[in-house]
PDB file of C-alpha atoms in Angstrom:
ATOM      1  CA  MET A   1      76.176  77.078  64.665  1.00 71.00           C
ATOM      2  CA  ALA A   2      75.514  80.688  63.574  1.00 91.00           C
ATOM      3  CA  PHE A   3      75.739  81.832  67.200  1.00 92.00           C
ATOM      4  CA  LEU A   4      79.176  80.231  67.684  1.00 91.00           C
ATOM      5  CA  LYS A   5      80.397  81.821  64.454  1.00 92.00           C
ATOM      6  CA  ARG A   6      79.220  85.281  65.588  1.00 94.00           C
ATOM      7  CA  LEU A   7      80.740  84.748  69.044  1.00 94.00           C
ATOM      8  CA  GLY A   8      84.066  83.813  67.442  1.00 94.00           C
ATOM      9  CA  TRP A   9      84.150  86.957  65.282  1.00 94.00           C
ATOM     10  CA  TYR A  10      83.163  89.062  68.300  1.00 96.00           C
ATOM     11  CA  LEU A  11      86.053  87.652  70.359  1.00 95.00           C
ATOM     12  CA  VAL A  12      88.514  88.209  67.490  1.00 95.00           C
ATOM     13  CA  GLY A  13      87.441  91.860  67.212  1.00 95.00           C
ATOM     14  CA  LEU A  14      87.500  92.313  70.970  1.00 95.00           C
ATOM     15  CA  SER A  15      91.043  90.932  71.258  1.00 94.00           C
ATOM     16  CA  ILE A  16      92.313  93.148  68.423  1.00 93.00           C
ATOM     17  CA  GLY A  17      90.703  96.166  70.101  1.00 92.00           C
ATOM     18  CA  LEU A  18      92.271  95.334  73.452  1.00 91.00           C
ATOM     19  CA  ILE A  19      95.710  95.012  71.873  1.00 90.00           C
ATOM     20  CA  PHE A  20      95.380  98.442  70.252  1.00 87.00           C
ATOM     21  CA  LEU A  21      94.126  99.910  73.511  1.00 84.00           C
ATOM     22  CA  VAL A  22      97.116  98.571  75.443  1.00 82.00           C
ATOM     23  CA  PHE A  23      99.572 100.056  72.926  1.00 79.00           C
ATOM     24  CA  PHE A  24      97.878 103.478  72.915  1.00 76.00           C
ATOM     25  CA  LEU A  25      97.624 103.676  76.696  1.00 71.00           C
ATOM     26  CA  LYS A  26     101.255 102.662  77.060  1.00 68.00           C
ATOM     27  CA  LYS A  27     102.349 105.421  74.666  1.00 65.00           C
ATOM     28  CA  LYS A  28     100.168 107.971  76.452  1.00 59.00           C
ATOM     29  CA  SER A  29     101.521 107.101  79.871  1.00 57.00           C
ATOM     30  CA  GLY A  30     105.170 107.197  78.827  1.00 57.00           C
ATOM     31  CA  GLU A  31     105.930 103.474  79.178  1.00 54.00           C
ATOM     32  CA  GLU A  32     105.732 103.575  82.965  1.00 57.00           C
ATOM     33  CA  GLY A  33     102.127 102.725  83.561  1.00 54.00           C
ATOM     34  CA  LEU A  34      99.142 104.947  84.133  1.00 56.00           C
ATOM     35  CA  ASP A  35      99.416 107.884  86.494  1.00 61.00           C
ATOM     36  CA  PHE A  36      96.052 109.471  87.167  1.00 69.00           C
ATOM     37  CA  CYS A  37      96.210 112.510  89.441  1.00 76.00           C
ATOM     38  CA  TYR A  38      92.649 113.514  90.186  1.00 82.00           C
ATOM     39  CA  PHE A  39      92.888 114.074  93.934  1.00 89.00           C
ATOM     40  CA  PRO A  40      94.081 117.484  95.185  1.00 88.00           C
ATOM     41  CA  ASN A  41      97.045 116.042  97.109  1.00 88.00           C
ATOM     42  CA  CYS A  42      98.370 114.236  94.029  1.00 88.00           C
ATOM     43  CA  ARG A  43      97.837 117.221  91.736  1.00 89.00           C
ATOM     44  CA  VAL A  44      99.707 119.633  94.022  1.00 89.00           C
ATOM     45  CA  LEU A  45     102.661 117.278  94.464  1.00 90.00           C
ATOM     46  CA  LYS A  46     102.840 116.519  90.729  1.00 89.00           C
ATOM     47  CA  ASP A  47     102.838 120.242  89.937  1.00 88.00           C
ATOM     48  CA  MET A  48     105.609 120.846  92.482  1.00 90.00           C
ATOM     49  CA  ARG A  49     107.749 118.014  91.098  1.00 88.00           C
ATOM     50  CA  SER A  50     107.730 119.637  87.657  1.00 88.00           C
ATOM     51  CA  LYS A  51     109.429 122.857  88.852  1.00 90.00           C
ATOM     52  CA  THR A  52     112.978 123.760  89.850  1.00 90.00           C
ATOM     53  CA  LEU A  53     113.865 123.421  93.520  1.00 89.00           C
ATOM     54  CA  THR A  54     115.470 126.202  95.593  1.00 89.00           C
ATOM     55  CA  PHE A  55     116.201 126.456  99.300  1.00 88.00           C
ATOM     56  CA  SER A  56     115.589 129.368 101.634  1.00 87.00           C
ATOM     57  CA  LYS A  57     118.667 130.905 103.254  1.00 86.00           C
ATOM     58  CA  SER A  58     117.141 130.280 106.697  1.00 85.00           C
ATOM     59  CA  LEU A  59     116.808 126.522 106.078  1.00 82.00           C
ATOM     60  CA  PRO A  60     119.351 124.547 108.152  1.00 81.00           C
ATOM     61  CA  GLU A  61     122.079 122.781 106.191  1.00 81.00           C
ATOM     62  CA  GLN A  62     120.968 119.326 107.389  1.00 79.00           C
ATOM     63  CA  TYR A  63     117.685 119.727 105.494  1.00 78.00           C
ATOM     64  CA  ARG A  64     119.182 120.890 102.177  1.00 81.00           C
ATOM     65  CA  ASP A  65     119.056 117.361 100.823  1.00 79.00           C
ATOM     66  CA  THR A  66     117.323 117.171  97.440  1.00 79.00           C
ATOM     67  CA  LEU A  67     116.735 113.435  97.872  1.00 83.00           C
ATOM     68  CA  MET A  68     114.797 114.062 101.077  1.00 84.00           C
ATOM     69  CA  ILE A  69     112.772 116.790  99.367  1.00 86.00           C
ATOM     70  CA  GLN A  70     111.961 114.387  96.512  1.00 88.00           C
ATOM     71  CA  PHE A  71     110.576 111.927  99.089  1.00 87.00           C
ATOM     72  CA  PHE A  72     108.322 114.715 100.374  1.00 86.00           C
ATOM     73  CA  LEU A  73     107.151 115.518  96.834  1.00 89.00           C
ATOM     74  CA  GLU A  74     106.556 111.846  95.914  1.00 88.00           C
ATOM     75  CA  ASP A  75     104.764 110.470  98.973  1.00 87.00           C
ATOM     76  CA  GLY A  76     103.992 113.447 101.193  1.00 89.00           C
ATOM     77  CA  ASP A  77     100.604 114.458 102.554  1.00 90.00           C
ATOM     78  CA  VAL A  78      99.575 118.066 101.924  1.00 91.00           C
ATOM     79  CA  ASP A  79      97.823 119.686 104.887  1.00 91.00           C
ATOM     80  CA  PHE A  80      95.322 121.938 103.119  1.00 91.00           C
ATOM     81  CA  GLY A  81      94.006 123.217 106.462  1.00 90.00           C
ATOM     82  CA  LYS A  82      97.329 124.873 107.299  1.00 89.00           C
ATOM     83  CA  SER A  83      98.291 125.717 103.715  1.00 89.00           C
ATOM     84  CA  ASP A  84      97.622 129.102 102.152  1.00 85.00           C
ATOM     85  CA  THR A  85      96.447 128.258  98.647  1.00 85.00           C
ATOM     86  CA  LYS A  86      95.149 131.756  97.875  1.00 87.00           C
ATOM     87  CA  SER A  87      98.339 133.753  98.487  1.00 83.00           C
ATOM     88  CA  GLU A  88      99.986 135.655  95.634  1.00 86.00           C
ATOM     89  CA  PRO A  89     102.412 135.305  93.890  1.00 88.00           C
ATOM     90  CA  CYS A  90     103.403 132.022  95.566  1.00 89.00           C
ATOM     91  CA  LYS A  91     101.100 129.562  97.316  1.00 91.00           C
ATOM     92  CA  THR A  92     102.321 128.147 100.617  1.00 93.00           C
ATOM     93  CA  TYR A  93     101.918 124.417 101.298  1.00 93.00           C
ATOM     94  CA  PHE A  94     102.660 122.332 104.388  1.00 94.00           C
ATOM     95  CA  ILE A  95     103.639 118.767 103.474  1.00 92.00           C
ATOM     96  CA  SER A  96     104.220 116.041 106.058  1.00 93.00           C
ATOM     97  CA  HIS A  97     106.204 112.863 105.485  1.00 89.00           C
ATOM     98  CA  GLU A  98     108.121 110.293 107.500  1.00 89.00           C
ATOM     99  CA  TYR A  99     111.857 110.323 106.770  1.00 83.00           C
ATOM    100  CA  ASN A 100     114.395 108.108 108.575  1.00 82.00           C
ATOM    101  CA  GLY A 101     111.841 107.186 111.229  1.00 85.00           C
ATOM    102  CA  LYS A 102     110.951 110.800 112.049  1.00 86.00           C
ATOM    103  CA  GLU A 103     107.748 112.571 111.073  1.00 90.00           C
ATOM    104  CA  LEU A 104     108.746 115.859 109.426  1.00 89.00           C
ATOM    105  CA  GLU A 105     106.745 118.749 108.041  1.00 92.00           C
ATOM    106  CA  MET A 106     108.004 120.861 105.162  1.00 90.00           C
ATOM    107  CA  GLU A 107     106.833 124.379 104.403  1.00 91.00           C
ATOM    108  CA  ALA A 108     107.225 125.155 100.714  1.00 91.00           C
ATOM    109  CA  LYS A 109     106.229 128.055  98.499  1.00 93.00           C
ATOM    110  CA  ASN A 110     104.895 126.981  95.119  1.00 91.00           C
ATOM    111  CA  CYS A 111     105.715 129.813  92.707  1.00 91.00           C
ATOM    112  CA  GLU A 112     105.078 129.914  88.984  1.00 89.00           C
ATOM    113  CA  LYS A 113     108.495 128.598  87.919  1.00 90.00           C
ATOM    114  CA  GLU A 114     110.109 127.284  91.109  1.00 91.00           C
ATOM    115  CA  ILE A 115     109.578 125.692  94.504  1.00 91.00           C
ATOM    116  CA  MET A 116     111.121 127.455  97.501  1.00 90.00           C
ATOM    117  CA  VAL A 117     111.616 125.207 100.545  1.00 89.00           C
ATOM    118  CA  GLU A 118     111.185 127.557 103.502  1.00 89.00           C
ATOM    119  CA  ASN A 119     111.404 125.303 106.543  1.00 86.00           C
ATOM    120  CA  ILE A 120     111.408 121.687 107.694  1.00 87.00           C
ATOM    121  CA  VAL A 121     110.463 120.914 111.285  1.00 86.00           C
ATOM    122  CA  PRO A 122     109.803 117.688 113.216  1.00 85.00           C
ATOM    123  CA  VAL A 123     106.157 117.038 114.041  1.00 83.00           C
ATOM    124  CA  ASN A 124     105.415 116.529 117.739  1.00 72.00           C
TER     125      ASN A 124
END
């Protein structure tokens, strides 16, 4: 009987601890679930989403759609082989994403306070 009593108290403590853990993790994550960005692709895109967006003057008008750019920054794949991550003052990233059935590649400069979209081209 002593074992069942100890097991009961253990389960009560465990359930109270789990409830507290759920509340703290929910507050930490901002009520929208956990968002862990440990991979380089996720970290670069998250950093870019936090900055203001500007467009290059040479970018065609059809690609000056902020909604399309947000799709690139949410679900895009950064090509680190083509990207220049050592350049100063702005790093250059090539991000590919499928939009409206077409595979597109965006060239963007990640500066300290803003993102400059340089070019968007279809991938062959």
